[in-house]
Tab-separated table of C-alpha atoms and ligand atoms in Angstrom:
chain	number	residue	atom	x	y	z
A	135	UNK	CA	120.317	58.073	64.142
A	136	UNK	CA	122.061	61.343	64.994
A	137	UNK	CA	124.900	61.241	67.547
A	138	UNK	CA	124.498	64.796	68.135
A	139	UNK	CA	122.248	67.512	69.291
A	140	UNK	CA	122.653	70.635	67.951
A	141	UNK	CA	124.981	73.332	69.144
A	142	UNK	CA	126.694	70.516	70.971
A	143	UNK	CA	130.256	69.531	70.388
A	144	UNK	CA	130.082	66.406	68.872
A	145	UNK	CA	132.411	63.084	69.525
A	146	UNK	CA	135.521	62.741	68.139
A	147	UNK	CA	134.993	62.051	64.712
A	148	UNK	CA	136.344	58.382	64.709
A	149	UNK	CA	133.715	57.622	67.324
A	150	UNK	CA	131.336	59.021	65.347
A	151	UNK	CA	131.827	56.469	63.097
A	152	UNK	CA	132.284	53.358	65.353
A	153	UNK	CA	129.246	51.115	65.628
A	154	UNK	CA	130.368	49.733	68.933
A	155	UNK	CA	130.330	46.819	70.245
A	156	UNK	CA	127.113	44.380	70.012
A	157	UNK	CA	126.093	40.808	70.953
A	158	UNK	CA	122.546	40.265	70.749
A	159	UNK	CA	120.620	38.121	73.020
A	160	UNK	CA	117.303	36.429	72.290
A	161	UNK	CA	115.414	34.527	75.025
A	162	UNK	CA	115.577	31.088	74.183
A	163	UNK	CA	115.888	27.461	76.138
A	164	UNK	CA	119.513	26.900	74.365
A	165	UNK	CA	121.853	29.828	74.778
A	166	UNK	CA	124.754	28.763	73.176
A	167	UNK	CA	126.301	32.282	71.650
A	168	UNK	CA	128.598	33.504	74.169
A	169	UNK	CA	130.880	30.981	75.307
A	170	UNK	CA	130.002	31.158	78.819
A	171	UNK	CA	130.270	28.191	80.845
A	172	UNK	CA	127.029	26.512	80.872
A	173	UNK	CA	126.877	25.796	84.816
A	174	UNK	CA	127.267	28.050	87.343
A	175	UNK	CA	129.935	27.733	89.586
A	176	UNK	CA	129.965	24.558	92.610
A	177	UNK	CA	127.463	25.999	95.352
A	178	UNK	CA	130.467	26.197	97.960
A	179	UNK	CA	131.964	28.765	95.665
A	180	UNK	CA	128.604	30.609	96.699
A	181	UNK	CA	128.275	29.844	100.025
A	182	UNK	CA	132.090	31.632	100.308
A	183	UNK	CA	130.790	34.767	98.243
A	184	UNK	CA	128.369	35.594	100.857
A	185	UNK	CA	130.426	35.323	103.378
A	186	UNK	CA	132.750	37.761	101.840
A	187	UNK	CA	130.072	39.533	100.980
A	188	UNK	CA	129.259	40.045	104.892
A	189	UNK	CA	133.275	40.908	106.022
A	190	UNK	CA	133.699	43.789	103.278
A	191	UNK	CA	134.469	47.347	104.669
A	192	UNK	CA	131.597	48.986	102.564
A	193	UNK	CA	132.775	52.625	104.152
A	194	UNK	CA	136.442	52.110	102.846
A	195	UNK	CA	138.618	51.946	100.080
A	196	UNK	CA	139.472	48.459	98.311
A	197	UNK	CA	143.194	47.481	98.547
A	198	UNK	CA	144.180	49.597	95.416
A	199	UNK	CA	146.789	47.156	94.591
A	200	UNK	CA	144.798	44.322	95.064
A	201	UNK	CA	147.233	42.696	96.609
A	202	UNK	CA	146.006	39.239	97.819
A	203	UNK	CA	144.113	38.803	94.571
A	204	UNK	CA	147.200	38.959	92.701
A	205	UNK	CA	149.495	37.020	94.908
A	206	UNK	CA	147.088	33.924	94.518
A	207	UNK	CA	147.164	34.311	90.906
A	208	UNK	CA	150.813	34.928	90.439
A	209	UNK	CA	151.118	31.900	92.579
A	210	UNK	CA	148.655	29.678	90.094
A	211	UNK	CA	150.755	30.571	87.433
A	212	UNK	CA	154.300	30.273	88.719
A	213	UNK	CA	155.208	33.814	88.448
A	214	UNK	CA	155.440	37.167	91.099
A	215	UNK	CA	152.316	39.131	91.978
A	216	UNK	CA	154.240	42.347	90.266
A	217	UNK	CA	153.798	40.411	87.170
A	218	UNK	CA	149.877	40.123	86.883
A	219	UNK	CA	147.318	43.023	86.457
A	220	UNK	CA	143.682	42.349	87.682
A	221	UNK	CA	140.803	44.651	86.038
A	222	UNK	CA	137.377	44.303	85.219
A	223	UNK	CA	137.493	41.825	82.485
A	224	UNK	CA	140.098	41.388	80.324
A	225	UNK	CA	138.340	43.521	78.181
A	226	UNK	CA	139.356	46.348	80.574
A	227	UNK	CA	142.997	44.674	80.627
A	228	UNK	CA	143.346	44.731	76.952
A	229	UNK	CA	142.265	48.656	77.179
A	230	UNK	CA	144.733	49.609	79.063
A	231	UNK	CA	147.309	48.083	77.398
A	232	UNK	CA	146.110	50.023	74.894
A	233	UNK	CA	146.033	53.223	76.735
A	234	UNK	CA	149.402	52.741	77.976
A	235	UNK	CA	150.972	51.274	74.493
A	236	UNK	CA	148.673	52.557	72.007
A	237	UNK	CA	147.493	56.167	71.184
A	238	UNK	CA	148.176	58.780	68.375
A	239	UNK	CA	151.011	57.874	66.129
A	240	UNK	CA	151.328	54.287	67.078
A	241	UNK	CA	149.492	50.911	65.151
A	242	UNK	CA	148.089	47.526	66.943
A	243	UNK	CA	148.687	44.404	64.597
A	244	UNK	CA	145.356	42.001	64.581
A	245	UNK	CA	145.093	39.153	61.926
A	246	UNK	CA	141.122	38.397	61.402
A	247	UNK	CA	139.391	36.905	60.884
A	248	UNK	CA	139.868	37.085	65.454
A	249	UNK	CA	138.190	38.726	68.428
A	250	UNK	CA	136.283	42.235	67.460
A	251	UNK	CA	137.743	43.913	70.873
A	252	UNK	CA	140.944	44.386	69.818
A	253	UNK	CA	140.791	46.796	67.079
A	254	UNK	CA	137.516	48.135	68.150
A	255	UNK	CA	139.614	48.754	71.836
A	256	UNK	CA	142.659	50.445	69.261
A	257	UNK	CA	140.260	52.319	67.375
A	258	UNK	CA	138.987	54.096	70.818
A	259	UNK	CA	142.131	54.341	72.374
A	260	UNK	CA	142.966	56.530	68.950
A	261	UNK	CA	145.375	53.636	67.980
A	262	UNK	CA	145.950	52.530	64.165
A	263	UNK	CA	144.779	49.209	63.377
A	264	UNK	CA	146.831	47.448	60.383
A	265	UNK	CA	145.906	44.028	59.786
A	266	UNK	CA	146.616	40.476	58.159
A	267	UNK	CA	144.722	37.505	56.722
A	268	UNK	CA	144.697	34.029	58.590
A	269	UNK	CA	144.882	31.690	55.924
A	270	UNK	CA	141.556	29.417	55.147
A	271	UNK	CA	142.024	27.232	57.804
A	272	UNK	CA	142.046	30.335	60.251
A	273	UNK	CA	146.131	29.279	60.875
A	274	UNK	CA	148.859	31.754	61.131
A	275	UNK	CA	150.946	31.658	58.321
A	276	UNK	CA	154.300	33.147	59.816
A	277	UNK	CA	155.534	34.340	56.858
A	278	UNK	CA	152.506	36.712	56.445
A	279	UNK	CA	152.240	37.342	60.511
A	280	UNK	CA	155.963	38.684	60.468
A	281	UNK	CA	155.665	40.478	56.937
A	282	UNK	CA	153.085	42.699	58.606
A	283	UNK	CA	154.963	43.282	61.686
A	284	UNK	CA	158.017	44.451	60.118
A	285	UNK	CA	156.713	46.528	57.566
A	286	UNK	CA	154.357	48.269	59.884
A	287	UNK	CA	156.280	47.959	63.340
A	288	UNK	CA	153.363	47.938	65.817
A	289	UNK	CA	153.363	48.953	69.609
A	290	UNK	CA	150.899	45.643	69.954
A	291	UNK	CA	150.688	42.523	68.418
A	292	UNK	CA	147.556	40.709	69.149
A	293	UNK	CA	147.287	37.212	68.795
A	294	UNK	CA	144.278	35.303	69.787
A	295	UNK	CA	144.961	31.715	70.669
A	296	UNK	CA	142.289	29.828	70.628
A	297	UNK	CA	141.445	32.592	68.525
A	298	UNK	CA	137.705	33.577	69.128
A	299	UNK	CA	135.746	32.795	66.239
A	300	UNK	CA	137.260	30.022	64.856
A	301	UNK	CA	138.803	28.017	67.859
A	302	UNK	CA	142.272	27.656	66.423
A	303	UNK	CA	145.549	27.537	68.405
A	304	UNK	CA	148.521	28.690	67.387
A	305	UNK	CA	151.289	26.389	68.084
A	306	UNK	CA	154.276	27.356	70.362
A	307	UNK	CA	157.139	28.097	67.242
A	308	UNK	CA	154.217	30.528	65.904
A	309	UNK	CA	154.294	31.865	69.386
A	310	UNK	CA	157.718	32.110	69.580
A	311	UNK	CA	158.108	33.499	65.697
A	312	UNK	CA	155.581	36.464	66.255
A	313	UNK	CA	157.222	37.183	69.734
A	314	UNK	CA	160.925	37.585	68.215
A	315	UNK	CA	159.110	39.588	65.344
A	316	UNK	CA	157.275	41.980	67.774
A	317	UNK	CA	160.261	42.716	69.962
A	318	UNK	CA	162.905	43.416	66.981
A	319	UNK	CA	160.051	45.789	66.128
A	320	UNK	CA	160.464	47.624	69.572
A	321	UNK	CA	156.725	46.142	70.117
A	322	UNK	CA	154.871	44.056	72.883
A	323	UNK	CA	153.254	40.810	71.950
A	324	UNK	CA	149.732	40.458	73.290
A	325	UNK	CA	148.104	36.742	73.416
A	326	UNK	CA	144.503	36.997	74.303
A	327	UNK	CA	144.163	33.272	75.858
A	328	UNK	CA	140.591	34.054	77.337
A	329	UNK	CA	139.867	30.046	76.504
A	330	UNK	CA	143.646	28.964	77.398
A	331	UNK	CA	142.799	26.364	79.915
A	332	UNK	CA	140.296	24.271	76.577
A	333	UNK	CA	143.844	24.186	74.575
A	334	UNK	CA	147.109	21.771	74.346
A	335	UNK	CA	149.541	25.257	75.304
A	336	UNK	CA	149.604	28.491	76.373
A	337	UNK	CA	152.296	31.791	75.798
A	338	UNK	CA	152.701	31.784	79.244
A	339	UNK	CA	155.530	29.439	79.647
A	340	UNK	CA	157.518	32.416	77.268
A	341	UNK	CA	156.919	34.943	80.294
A	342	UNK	CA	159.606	36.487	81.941
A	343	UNK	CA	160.891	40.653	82.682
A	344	UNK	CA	162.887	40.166	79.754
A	345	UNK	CA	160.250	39.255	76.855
A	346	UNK	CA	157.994	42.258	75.644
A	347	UNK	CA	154.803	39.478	75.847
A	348	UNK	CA	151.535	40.024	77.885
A	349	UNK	CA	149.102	36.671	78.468
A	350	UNK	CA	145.680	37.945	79.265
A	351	UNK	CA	143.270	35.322	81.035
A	352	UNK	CA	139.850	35.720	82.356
A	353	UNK	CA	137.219	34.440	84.515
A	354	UNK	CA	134.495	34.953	82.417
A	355	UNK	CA	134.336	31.610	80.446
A	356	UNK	CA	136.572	28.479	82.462
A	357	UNK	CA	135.526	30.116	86.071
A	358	UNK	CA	131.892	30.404	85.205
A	359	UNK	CA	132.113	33.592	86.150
A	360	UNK	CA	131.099	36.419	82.933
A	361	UNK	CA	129.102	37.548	85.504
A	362	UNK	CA	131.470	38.870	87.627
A	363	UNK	CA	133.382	40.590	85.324
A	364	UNK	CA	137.365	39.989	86.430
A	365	UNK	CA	140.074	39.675	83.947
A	366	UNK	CA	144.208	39.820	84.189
A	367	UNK	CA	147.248	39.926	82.442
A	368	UNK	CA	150.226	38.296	83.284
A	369	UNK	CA	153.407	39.727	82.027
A	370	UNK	CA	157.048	41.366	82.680
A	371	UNK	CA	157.360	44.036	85.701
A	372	UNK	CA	157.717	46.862	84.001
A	373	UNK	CA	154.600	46.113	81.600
A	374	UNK	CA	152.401	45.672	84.857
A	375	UNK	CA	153.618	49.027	86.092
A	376	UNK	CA	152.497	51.266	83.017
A	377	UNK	CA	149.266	49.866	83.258
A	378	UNK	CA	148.675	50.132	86.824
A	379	UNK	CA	149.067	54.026	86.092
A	380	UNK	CA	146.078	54.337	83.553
A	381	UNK	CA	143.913	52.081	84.927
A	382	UNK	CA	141.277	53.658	87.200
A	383	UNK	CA	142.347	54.165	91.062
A	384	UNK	CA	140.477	51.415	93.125
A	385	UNK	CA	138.975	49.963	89.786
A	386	UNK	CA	138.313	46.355	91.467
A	387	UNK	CA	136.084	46.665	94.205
A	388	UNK	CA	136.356	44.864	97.576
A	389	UNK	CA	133.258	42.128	96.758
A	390	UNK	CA	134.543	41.479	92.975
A	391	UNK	CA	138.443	41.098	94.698
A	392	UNK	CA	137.015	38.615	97.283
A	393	UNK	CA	134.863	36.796	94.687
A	394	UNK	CA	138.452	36.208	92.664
A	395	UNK	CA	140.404	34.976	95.582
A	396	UNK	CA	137.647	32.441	96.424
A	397	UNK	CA	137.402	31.125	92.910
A	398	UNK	CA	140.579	29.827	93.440
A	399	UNK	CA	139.815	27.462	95.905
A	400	UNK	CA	138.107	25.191	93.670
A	401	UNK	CA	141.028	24.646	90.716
A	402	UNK	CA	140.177	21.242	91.190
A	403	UNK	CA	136.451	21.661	90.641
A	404	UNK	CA	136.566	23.671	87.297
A	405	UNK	CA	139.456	21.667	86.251
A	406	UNK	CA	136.579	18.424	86.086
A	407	UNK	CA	134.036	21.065	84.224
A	408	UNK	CA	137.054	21.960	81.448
A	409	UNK	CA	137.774	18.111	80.934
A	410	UNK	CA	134.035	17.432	80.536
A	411	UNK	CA	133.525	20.495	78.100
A	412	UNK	CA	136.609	19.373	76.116
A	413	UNK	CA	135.189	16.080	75.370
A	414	UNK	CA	131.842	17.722	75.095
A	415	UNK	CA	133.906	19.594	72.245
A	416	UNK	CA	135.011	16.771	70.412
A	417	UNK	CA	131.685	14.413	70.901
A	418	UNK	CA	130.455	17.584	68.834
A	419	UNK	CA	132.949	18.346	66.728
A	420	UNK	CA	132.696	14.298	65.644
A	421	UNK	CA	128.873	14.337	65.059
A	422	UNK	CA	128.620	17.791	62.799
A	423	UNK	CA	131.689	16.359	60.685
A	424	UNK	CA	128.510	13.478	60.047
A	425	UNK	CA	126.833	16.314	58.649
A	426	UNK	CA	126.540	18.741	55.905
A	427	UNK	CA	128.750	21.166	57.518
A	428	UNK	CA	132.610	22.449	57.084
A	429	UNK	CA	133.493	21.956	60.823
A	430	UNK	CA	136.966	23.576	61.958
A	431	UNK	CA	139.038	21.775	64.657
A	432	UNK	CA	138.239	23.885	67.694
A	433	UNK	CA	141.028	23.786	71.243
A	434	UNK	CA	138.022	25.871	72.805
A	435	UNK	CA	134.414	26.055	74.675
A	436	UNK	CA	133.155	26.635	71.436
A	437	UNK	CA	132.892	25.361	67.321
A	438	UNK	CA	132.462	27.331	64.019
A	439	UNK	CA	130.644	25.548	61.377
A	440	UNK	CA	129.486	26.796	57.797
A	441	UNK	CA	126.190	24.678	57.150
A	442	UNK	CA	126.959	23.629	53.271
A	443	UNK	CA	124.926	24.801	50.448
A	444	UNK	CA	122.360	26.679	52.999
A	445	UNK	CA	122.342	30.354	53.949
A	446	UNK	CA	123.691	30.550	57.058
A	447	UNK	CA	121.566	33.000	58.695
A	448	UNK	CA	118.184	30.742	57.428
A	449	UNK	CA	119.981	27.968	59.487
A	450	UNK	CA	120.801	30.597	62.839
A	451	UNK	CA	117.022	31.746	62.490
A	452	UNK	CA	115.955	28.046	62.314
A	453	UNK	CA	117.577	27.057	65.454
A	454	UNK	CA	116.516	29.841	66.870
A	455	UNK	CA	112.759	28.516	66.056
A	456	UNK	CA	113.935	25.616	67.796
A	457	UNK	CA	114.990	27.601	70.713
A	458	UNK	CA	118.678	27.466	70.292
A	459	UNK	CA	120.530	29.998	69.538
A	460	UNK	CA	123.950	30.093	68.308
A	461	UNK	CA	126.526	32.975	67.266
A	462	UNK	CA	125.417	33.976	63.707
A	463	UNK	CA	129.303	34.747	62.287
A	464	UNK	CA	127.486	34.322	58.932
A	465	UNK	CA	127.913	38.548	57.536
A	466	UNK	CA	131.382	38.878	59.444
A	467	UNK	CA	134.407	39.725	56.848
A	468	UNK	CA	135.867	36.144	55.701
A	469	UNK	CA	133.151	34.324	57.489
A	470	UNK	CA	130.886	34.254	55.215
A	471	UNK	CA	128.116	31.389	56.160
A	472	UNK	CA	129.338	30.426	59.323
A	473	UNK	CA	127.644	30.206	62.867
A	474	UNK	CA	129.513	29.529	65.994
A	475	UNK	CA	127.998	26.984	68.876
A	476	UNK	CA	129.632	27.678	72.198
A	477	UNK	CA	129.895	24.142	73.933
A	478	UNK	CA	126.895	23.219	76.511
A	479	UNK	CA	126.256	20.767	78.588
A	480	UNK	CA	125.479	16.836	76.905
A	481	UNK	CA	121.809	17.643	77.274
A	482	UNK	CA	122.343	21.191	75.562
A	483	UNK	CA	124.586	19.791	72.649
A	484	UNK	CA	121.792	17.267	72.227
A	485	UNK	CA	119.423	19.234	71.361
A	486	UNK	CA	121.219	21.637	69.234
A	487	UNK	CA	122.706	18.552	67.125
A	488	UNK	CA	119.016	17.553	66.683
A	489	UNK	CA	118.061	20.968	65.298
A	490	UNK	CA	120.557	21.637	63.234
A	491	UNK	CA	119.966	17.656	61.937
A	492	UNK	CA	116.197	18.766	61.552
A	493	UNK	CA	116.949	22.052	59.286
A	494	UNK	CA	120.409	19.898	57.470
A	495	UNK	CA	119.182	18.559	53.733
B	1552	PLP	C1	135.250	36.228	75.989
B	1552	PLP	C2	136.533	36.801	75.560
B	1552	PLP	C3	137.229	37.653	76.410
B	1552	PLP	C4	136.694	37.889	77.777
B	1552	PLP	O1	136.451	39.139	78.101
B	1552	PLP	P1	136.040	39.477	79.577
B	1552	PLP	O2	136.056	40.956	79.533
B	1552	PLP	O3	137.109	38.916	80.481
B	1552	PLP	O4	134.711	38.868	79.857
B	1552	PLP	C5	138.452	38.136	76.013
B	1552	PLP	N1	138.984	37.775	74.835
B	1552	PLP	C6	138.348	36.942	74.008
B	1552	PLP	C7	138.989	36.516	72.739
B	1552	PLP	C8	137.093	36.447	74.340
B	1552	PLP	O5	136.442	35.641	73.498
């Protein structure tokens, strides 16, 4: 398909060439591709959205700085509200960290196989993307990690822990390794911990004005809330004042700024869904190992498997017949044959562990 009609200037030639970013849905009973939580959140969370909903000054301005927002996540966290940066999504976090640290001239560090955002997010923000391997069991080998960093000295380091596709966390002294490495490079260290609160650890007790890390969260997958679309960062002072310049003036909106300070009135609620997904995870994790499937150890909402001796899209098509559908990983670089099951409810991880034990040999 042409991108351009004639006598029009056309994109920038390195957008010209992006596919973008896709995630295809399919209407099925089992939707287990995305990693979302698979209950909405507790009806009081609701019932306190609508009456938000009714107190918002429509005809104003949102509190640019959102400030409330950011005090009551600063205060979850143990840190100062000048350390966190709300957006929409931490998609939108992780682009302006780009737009702020990335740009012509300067590289973001990924190791893959991990999250597609981040270099596709470099590539638009006209960043360079130089890259290493995870070794087979999707670990960090620290050796390799810091190689890359100093031979290519990066403005950003991603590191995805639980990396997103293969679940694996990095542990803290490969935290603490890549972290040293990125800031005698002059870089920032970025950990993407969008499934943090399904893992043993997070970065985030390595935060403070003096360490060039960022931490971004989100409320897409714990908070049950993808569809609300809020995401932060939590990191040193001056970090969270670059980005506050690029980002978009009044880019939360008064509802969506509500809707975050709410969700935090019910820790204690989603804390009980994360401890019944984690054990969700392992009940499933157990039962493929049964099976004639590689299984990886997973400290996320979700599991990648490579179905042995079968083509893994045949076995993504055949769930699908059975009205579950999974991530199909299976023509991604260096994951050749896998799929990835986000975790359900018991019901939900029933049924997919009897299709997939319908299509196994
Ligand atoms: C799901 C996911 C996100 C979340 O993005 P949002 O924009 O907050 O919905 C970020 N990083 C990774 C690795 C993810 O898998």
């Amino acid at each position: 398909m042409s991108s351009t009609a004639s006598g029009v200037v056309p994109p920038r030639d390195d957008i010209a060439l992006m596919a973008g970013y896709h995630s295809p849905q399919i209407d099925v009973e089992v939707r287990l591709n995305t990693n979302e939580s698979p209950l909405p959140p507790p009806a009081a969370f609701s019932e306190a959205v609508a009456a938000a909903a009714a107190s918002v000054e429509w005809n104003r301005y949102p509190d640019r700085r959102a400030t409330e927002l950011r005090s009551r996540i600063a205060a979850r966290h143990g840190v100062v509200p000048d350390q966190v940066f709300a957006a929409n999504g931490s998609n939108e976090v992780l682009q302006c960290l780009l737009l702020a640290y990335g740009g012509a001239d300067r590289s973001a560090a990924v190791f893959e196989p991990s999250y597609a955002l981040h270099p596709h997010l470099a590539r638009v923000t006209g960043t360079a993307v130089v890259e290493a391997e995870r070794d087979r069991d999707f670990d960090l080998d620290p050796e390799v990690a810091v190689a890359l960093i100093d031979s290519t000295r990066p403005a950003v380091t991603f590191l995805c822990s639980p990396n997103n596709p293969s679940g694996t966390v990095s542990s803290r002294s490969v935290m603490e390794t890549l972290l040293s490495a990125a800031g005698s490079a002059g870089g920032l260290l970025c950990v993407d911990e969008a499934y943090a609160e399904f893992a043993p650890h997070s970065a985030l007790d390595f935060i403070d004005d003096e360490t060039p890390l960022a931490v971004t969260r989100t409320y897409s997958k714990t908070w049950a809330m993808a569809g609300a679309r809020l995401g932060y960062l939590i990191g040193p002072r001056w970090l969270v004042a670059e980005l506050e310049k690029v980002a978009l003036p009044y880019h939360l909106d008064a509802l969506k700024q509500a809707v975050g300070i709410a969700a935090l009135d019910y820790v204690d609620e989603m804390q009980a869904r994360v401890d019944a997904i984690v054990a969700e995870r392992e009940r499933l994790t157990a039962a493929m190992a049964e099976t004639a499937v590689q299984v990886w150890p997973s400290g996320s909402n979700f599991v990648l498997f490579r179905p042995l001796g079968l083509d893994g899209t045949q076995v993504w098509q055949q769930l699908v017949d059975r009205s579950v559908l999974v991530r199909n990983c299976s023509s991604w670089p260096r994951l050749n044959g896998c799929l990835r099951v986000t975790v359900g409810t018991r019901p939900e991880n029933d049924r997919f562990l009897a299709a997939l034990a319908g299509i196994l040999p």
